[in-house]
mmCIF file of C-alpha atoms and ligand atoms in Angstrom:
data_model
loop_
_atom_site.group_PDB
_atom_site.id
_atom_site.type_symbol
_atom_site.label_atom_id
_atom_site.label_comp_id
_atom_site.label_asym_id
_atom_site.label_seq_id
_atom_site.Cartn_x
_atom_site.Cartn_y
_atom_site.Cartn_z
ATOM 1 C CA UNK A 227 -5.924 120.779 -23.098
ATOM 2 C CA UNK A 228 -6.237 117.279 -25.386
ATOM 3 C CA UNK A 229 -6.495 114.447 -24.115
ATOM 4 C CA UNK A 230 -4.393 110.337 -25.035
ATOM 5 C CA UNK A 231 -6.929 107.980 -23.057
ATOM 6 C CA UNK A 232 -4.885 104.953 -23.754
ATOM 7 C CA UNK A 233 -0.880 104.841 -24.134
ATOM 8 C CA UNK A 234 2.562 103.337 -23.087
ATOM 9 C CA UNK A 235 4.933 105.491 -22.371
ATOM 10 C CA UNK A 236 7.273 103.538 -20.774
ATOM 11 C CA UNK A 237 7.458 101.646 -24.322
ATOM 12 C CA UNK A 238 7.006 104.866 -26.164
ATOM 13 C CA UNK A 239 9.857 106.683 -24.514
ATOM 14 C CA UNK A 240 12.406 103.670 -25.817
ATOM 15 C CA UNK A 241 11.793 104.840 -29.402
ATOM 16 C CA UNK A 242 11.092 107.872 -28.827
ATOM 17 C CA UNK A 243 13.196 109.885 -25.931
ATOM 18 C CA UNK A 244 11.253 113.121 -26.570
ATOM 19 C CA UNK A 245 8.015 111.945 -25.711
ATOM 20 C CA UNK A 246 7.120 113.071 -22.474
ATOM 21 C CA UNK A 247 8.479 116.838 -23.733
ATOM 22 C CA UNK A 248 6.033 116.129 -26.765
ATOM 23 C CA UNK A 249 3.088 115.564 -24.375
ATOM 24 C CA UNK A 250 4.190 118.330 -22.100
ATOM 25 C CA UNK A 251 4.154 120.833 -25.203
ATOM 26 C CA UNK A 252 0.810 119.137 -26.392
ATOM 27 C CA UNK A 253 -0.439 120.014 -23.016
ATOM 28 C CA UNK A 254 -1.494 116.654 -23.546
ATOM 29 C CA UNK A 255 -3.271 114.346 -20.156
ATOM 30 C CA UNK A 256 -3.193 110.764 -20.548
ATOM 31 C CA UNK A 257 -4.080 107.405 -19.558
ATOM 32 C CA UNK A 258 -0.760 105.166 -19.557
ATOM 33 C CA UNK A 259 -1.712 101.324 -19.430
ATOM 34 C CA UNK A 260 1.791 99.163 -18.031
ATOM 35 C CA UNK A 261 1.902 95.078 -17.643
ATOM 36 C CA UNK A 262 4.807 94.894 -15.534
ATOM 37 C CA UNK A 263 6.139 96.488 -12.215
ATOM 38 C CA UNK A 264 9.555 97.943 -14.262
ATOM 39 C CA UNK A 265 7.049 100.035 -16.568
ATOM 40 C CA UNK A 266 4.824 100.801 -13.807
ATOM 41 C CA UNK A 267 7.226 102.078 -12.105
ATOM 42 C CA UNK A 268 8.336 104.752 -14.724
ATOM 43 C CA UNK A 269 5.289 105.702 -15.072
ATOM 44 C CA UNK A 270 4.433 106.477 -11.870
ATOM 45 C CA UNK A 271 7.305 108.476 -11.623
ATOM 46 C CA UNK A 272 6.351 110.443 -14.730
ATOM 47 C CA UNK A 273 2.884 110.902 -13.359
ATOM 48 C CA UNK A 274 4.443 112.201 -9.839
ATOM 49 C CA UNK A 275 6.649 114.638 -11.902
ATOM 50 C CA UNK A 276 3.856 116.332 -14.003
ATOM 51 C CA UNK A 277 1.934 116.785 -10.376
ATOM 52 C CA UNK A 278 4.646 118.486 -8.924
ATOM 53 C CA UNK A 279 5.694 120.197 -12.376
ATOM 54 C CA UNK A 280 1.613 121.372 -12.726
ATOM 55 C CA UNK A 281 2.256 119.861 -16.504
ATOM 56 C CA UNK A 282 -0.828 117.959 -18.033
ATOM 57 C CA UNK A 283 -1.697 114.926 -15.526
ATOM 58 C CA UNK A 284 -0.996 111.076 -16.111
ATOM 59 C CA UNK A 285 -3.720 108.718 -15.011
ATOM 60 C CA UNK A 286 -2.062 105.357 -14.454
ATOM 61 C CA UNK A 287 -3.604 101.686 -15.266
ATOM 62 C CA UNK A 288 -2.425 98.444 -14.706
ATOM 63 C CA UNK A 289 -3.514 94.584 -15.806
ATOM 64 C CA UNK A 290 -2.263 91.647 -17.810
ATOM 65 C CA UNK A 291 -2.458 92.546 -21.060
ATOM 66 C CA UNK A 292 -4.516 89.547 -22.975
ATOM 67 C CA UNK A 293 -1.857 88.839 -25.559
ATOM 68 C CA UNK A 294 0.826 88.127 -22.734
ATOM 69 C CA UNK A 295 0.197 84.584 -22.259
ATOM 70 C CA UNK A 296 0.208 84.041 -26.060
ATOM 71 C CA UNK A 297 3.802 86.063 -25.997
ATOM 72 C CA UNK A 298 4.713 84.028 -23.208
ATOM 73 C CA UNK A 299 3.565 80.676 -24.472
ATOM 74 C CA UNK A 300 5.792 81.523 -27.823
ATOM 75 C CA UNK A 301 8.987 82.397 -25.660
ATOM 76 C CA UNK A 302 8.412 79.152 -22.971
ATOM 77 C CA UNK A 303 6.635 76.580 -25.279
ATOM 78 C CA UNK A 304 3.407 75.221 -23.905
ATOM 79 C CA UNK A 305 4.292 76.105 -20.057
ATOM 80 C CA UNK A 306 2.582 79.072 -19.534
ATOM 81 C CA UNK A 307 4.601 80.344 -15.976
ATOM 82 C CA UNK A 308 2.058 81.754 -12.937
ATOM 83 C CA UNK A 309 0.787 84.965 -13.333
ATOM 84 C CA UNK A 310 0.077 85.441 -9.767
ATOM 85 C CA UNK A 311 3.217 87.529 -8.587
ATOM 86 C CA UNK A 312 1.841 90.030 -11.600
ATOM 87 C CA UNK A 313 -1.749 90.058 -10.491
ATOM 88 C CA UNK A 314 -0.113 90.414 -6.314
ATOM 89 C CA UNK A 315 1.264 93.456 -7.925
ATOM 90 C CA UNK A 316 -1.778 94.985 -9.417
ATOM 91 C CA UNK A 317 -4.016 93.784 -5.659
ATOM 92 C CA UNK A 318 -1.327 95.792 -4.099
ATOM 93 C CA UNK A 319 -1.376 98.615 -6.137
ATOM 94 C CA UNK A 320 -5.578 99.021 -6.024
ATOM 95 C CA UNK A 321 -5.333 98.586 -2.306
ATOM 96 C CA UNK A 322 -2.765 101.023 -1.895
ATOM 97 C CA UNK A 323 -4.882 103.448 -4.051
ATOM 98 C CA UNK A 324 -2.170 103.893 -6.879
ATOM 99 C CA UNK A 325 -4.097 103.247 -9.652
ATOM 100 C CA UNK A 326 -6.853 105.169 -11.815
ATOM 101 C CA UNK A 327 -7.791 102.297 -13.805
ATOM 102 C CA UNK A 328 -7.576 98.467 -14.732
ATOM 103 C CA UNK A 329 -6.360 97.864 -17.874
ATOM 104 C CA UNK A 330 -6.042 96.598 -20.678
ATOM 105 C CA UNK A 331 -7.922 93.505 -20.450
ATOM 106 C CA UNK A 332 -10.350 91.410 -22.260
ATOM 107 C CA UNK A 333 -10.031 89.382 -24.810
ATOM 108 C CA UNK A 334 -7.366 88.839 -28.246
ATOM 109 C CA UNK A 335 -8.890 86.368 -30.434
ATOM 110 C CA UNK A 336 -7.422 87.704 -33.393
ATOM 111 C CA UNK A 337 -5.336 84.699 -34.668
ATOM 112 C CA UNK A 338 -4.729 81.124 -33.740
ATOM 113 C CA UNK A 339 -1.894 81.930 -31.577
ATOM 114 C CA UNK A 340 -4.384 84.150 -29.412
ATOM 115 C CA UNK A 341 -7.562 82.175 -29.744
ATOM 116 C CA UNK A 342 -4.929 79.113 -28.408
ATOM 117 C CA UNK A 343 -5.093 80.901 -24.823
ATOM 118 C CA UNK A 344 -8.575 82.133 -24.808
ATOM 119 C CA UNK A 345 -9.110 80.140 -21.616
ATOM 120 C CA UNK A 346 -6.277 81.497 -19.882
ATOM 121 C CA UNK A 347 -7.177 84.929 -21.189
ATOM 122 C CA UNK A 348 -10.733 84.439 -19.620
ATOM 123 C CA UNK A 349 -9.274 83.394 -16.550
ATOM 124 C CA UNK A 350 -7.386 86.482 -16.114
ATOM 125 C CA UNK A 351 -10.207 88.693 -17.521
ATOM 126 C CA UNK A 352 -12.313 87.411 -14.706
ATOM 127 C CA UNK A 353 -9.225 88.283 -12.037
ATOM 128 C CA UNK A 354 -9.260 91.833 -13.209
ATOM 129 C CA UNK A 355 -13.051 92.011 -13.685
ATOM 130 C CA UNK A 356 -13.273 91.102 -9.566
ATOM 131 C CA UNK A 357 -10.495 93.744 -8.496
ATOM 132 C CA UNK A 358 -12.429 96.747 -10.611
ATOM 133 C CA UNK A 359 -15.679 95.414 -8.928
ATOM 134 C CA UNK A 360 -13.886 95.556 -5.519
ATOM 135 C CA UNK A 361 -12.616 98.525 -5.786
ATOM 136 C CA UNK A 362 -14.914 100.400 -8.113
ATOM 137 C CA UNK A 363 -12.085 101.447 -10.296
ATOM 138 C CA UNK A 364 -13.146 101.875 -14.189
ATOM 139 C CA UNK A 365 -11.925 98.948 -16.441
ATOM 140 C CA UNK A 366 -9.654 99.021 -19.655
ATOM 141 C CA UNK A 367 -10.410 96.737 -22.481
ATOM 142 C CA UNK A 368 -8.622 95.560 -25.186
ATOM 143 C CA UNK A 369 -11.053 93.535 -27.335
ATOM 144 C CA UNK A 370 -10.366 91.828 -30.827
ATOM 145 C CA UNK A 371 -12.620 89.431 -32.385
ATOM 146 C CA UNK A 372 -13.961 89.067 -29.169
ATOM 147 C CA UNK A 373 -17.170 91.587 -28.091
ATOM 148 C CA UNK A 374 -19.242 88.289 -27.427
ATOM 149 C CA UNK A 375 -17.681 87.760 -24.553
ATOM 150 C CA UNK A 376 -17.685 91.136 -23.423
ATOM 151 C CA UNK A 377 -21.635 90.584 -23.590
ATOM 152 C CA UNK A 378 -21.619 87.469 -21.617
ATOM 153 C CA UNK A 379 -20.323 89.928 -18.475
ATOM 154 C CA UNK A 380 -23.087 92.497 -19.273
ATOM 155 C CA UNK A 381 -24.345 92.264 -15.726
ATOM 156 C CA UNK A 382 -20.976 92.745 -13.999
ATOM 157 C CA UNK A 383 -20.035 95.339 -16.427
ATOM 158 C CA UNK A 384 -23.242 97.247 -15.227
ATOM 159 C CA UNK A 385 -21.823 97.890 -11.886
ATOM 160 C CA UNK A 386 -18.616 98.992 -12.898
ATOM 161 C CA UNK A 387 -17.545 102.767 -12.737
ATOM 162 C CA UNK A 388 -16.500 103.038 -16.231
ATOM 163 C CA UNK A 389 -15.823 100.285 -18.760
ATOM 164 C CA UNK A 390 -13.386 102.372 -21.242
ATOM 165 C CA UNK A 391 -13.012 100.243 -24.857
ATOM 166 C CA UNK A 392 -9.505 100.858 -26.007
ATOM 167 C CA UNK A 393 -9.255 101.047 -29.404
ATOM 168 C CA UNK A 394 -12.731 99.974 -30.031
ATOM 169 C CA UNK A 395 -13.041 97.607 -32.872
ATOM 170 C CA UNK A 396 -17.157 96.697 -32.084
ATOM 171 C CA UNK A 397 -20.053 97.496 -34.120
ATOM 172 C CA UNK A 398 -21.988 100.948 -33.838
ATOM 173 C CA UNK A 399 -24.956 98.395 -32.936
ATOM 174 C CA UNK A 400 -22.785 96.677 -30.678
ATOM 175 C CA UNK A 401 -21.330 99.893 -28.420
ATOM 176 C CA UNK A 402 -25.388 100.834 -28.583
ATOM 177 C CA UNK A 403 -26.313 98.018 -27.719
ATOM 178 C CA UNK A 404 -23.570 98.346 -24.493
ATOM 179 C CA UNK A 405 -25.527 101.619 -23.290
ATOM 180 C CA UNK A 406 -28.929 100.193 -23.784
ATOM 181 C CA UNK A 407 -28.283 98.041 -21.368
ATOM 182 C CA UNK A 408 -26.623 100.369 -18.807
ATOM 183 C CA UNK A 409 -22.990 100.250 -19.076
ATOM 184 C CA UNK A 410 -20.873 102.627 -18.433
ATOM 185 C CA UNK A 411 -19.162 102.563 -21.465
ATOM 186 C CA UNK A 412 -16.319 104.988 -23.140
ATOM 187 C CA UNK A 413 -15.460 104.130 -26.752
ATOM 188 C CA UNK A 414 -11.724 105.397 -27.782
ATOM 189 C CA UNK A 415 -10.921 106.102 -31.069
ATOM 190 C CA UNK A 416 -7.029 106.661 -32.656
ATOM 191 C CA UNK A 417 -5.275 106.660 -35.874
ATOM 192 C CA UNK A 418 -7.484 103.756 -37.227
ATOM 193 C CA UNK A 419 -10.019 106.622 -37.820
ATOM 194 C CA UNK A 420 -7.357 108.611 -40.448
ATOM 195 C CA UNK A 421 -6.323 105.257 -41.547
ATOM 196 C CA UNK A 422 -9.692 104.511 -42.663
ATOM 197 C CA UNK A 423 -11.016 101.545 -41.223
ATOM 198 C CA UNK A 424 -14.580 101.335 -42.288
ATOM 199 C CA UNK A 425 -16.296 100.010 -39.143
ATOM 200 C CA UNK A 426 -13.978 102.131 -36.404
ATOM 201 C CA UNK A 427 -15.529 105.026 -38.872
ATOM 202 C CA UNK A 428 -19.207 104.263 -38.454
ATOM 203 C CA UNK A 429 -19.031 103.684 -34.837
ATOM 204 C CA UNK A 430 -17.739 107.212 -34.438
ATOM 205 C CA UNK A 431 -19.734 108.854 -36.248
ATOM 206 C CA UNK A 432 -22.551 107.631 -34.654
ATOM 207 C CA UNK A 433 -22.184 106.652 -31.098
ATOM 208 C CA UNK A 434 -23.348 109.572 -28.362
ATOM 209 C CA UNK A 435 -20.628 112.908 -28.271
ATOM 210 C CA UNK A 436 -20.594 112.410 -24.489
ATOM 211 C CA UNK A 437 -18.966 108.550 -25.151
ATOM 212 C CA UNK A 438 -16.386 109.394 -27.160
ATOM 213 C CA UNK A 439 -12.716 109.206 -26.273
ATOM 214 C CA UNK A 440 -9.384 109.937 -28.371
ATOM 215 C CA UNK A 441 -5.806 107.669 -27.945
ATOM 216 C CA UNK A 442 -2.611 107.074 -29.087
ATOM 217 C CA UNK A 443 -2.073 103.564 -28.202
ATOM 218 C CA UNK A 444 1.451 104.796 -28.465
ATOM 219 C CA UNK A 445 3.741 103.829 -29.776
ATOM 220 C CA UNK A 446 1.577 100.171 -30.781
ATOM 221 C CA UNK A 447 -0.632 102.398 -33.768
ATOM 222 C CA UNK A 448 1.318 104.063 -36.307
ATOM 223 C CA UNK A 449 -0.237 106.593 -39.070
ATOM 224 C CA UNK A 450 1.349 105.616 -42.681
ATOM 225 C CA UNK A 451 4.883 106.304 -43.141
ATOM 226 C CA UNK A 452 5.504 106.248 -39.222
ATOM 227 C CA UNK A 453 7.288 103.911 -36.649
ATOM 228 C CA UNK A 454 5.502 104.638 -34.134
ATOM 229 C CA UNK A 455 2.354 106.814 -32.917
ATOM 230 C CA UNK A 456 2.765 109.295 -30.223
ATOM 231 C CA UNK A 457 1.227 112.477 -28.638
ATOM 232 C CA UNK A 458 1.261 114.599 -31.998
ATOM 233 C CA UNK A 459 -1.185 112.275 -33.871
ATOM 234 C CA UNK A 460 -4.072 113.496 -30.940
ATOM 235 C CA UNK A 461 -4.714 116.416 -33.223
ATOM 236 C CA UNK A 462 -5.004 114.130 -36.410
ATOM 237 C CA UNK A 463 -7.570 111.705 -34.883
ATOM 238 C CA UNK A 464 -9.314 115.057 -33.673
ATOM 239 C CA UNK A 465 -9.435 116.572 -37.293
ATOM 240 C CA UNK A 466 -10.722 113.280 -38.268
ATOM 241 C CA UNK A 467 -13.731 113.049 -35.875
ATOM 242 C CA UNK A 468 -14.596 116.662 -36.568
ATOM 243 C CA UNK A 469 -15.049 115.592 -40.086
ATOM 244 C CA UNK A 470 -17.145 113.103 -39.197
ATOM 245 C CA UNK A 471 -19.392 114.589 -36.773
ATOM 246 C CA UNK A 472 -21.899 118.050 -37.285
ATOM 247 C CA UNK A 473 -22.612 118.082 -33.385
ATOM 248 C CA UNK A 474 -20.886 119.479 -30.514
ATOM 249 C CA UNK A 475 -20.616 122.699 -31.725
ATOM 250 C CA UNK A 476 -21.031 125.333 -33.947
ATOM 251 C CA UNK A 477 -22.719 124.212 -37.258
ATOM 252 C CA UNK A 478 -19.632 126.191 -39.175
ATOM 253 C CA UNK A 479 -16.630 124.315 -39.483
ATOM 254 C CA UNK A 480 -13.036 125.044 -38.565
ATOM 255 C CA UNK A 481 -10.968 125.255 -35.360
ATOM 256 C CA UNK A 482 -13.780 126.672 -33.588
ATOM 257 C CA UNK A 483 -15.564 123.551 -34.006
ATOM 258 C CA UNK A 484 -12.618 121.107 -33.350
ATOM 259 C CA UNK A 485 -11.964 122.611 -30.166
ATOM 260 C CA UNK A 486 -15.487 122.392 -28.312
ATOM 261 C CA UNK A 487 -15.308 119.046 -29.747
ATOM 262 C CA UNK A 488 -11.961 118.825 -27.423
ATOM 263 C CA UNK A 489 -13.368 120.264 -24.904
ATOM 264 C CA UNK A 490 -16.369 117.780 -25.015
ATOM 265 C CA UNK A 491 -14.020 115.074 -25.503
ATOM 266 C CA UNK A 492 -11.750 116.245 -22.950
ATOM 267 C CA UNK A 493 -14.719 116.054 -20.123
ATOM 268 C CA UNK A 494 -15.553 112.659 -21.283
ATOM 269 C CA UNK A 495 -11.491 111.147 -20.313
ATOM 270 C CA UNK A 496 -12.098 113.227 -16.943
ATOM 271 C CA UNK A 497 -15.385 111.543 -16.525
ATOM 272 C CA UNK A 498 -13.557 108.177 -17.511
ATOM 273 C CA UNK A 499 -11.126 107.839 -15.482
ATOM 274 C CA UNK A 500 -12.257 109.974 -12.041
ATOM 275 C CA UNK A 501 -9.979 112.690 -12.393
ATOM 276 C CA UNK A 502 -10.032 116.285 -12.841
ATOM 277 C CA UNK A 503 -7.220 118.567 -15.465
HETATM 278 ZN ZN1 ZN B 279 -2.514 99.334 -25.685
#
């Protein structure tokens, strides 16, 4: 069984109604990341369904995503409205024990529109940084432009369960440096890998096997000639890190190899986010 550790399927499913049949078919577990109750909400439903259906499980996360106040900001002017009824939400839900992770959070400071609410961004950061840390759930970062600051929480990071880098966009150095010091830390690579990006490349091709993670982002990551990315590009990204790694299994190449690298990979998202398949 493969494994998506970062997607929307609540967003997914409204441009693509076939998805969760896709994943089911896939036999495909994933990690679903929502930023408000109405998407939460589906997904939790999904994730009940697949229990009681025994289909592939659905671990679900929850947290301000760090390009909402910049969305926000656009859509209200300069008034950014209170996030606290949103962050209530997510207390409630980690009390209640309805969540598997926190996420994604961190930091966008990709353009000026993002770096414009960095301090807003850090306040929130530091919100969902407090609730993982309370209750020892693993953390979900989205990080552009922006892995300094992740370093400036090294020590807090340290005693986190799991610090799982969405879409990880950091140095090989920098993810070393990130275990050196005794985090936790999951690196998750998608379609930027088979669209070539140079540095997503390097880090997975040489940051440890037992780190690695595979995602979707879908639908936010589209391969070339797509809309939107979804469940069937899992096997793409996993062709493309079999290419670019000789360990994990047998030295001759092939399916054989691919799918102890699944398997490997698949142990890691368990690991992750607390859960068994
Ligand atoms: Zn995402």
């Amino acid at each position: 069984m493969a494994t998506d550790a970062h997607c929307h399927l609540s967003d997914l499913l409204k441009q693509f109604p076939y998805a969760e049949q896709e994943r089911r078919y896939l036999g495909l577990a994933c990690a679903v990341s929502a930023w408000n109750p109405k998407d939460f909400t589906a997904h939790e439903e999904l994730a009940q369904h697949a229990l009681q259906d025994k289909a592939p499980r659905i671990f679900l996360c929850f947290a301000l995503h760090p390009q909402v106040p910049a969305v926000v900001a656009a859509q209200h002017g300069s008034a950014i409205p209170e996030f606290s009824t949103l962050l209530d939400f997510m207390e409630t839900l980690a009390a209640a024990d309805r969540l598997h992770g926190i996420g994604e959070t961190g930091f966008d400071l990709y353009n000026q529109a993002f770096r414009n609410t960095e301090a807003i961004q850090e306040e929130l950061f530091r919100v969902h940084l407090d609730l993982a840390l309370t209750r020892q759930l693993p953390l979900v970062l989205h990080v552009r432009r922006a892995m300094h600051k992740v370093f400036a929480y090294k020590q807090a990071l340290k005693r986190l369960p799991g610090v799982i880098f969405h879409a990880y966009s950091g140095t090989l150095g920098e993810g070393e440096a990130l275990l050196r010091q005794g985090i936790n830390a999951y690196f998750s690579f998608g379609t930027a890998l088979v669209l070539g990006r140079k540095e997503s490349i390097r880090s997975c091709a040489g940051l440890p096997l037992d780190r690695v993670l595979l995602e979707t982002d879908a639908p936010y990551q589209p391969l070339r000639g797509r809309t939107f990315s979804s469940g069937q590009d899992i096997p793409i990204v996993l062709k493309a890190v079999s290419r670019l790694r000789h360990d994990g299994g047998p030295a001759t190449w092939g399916e054989s190899h691919e799918s102890t690298l699944e398997s490997v990979i698949d142990r890691n998202f368990y690991r992750a986010y607390g859960g068994t398949g």
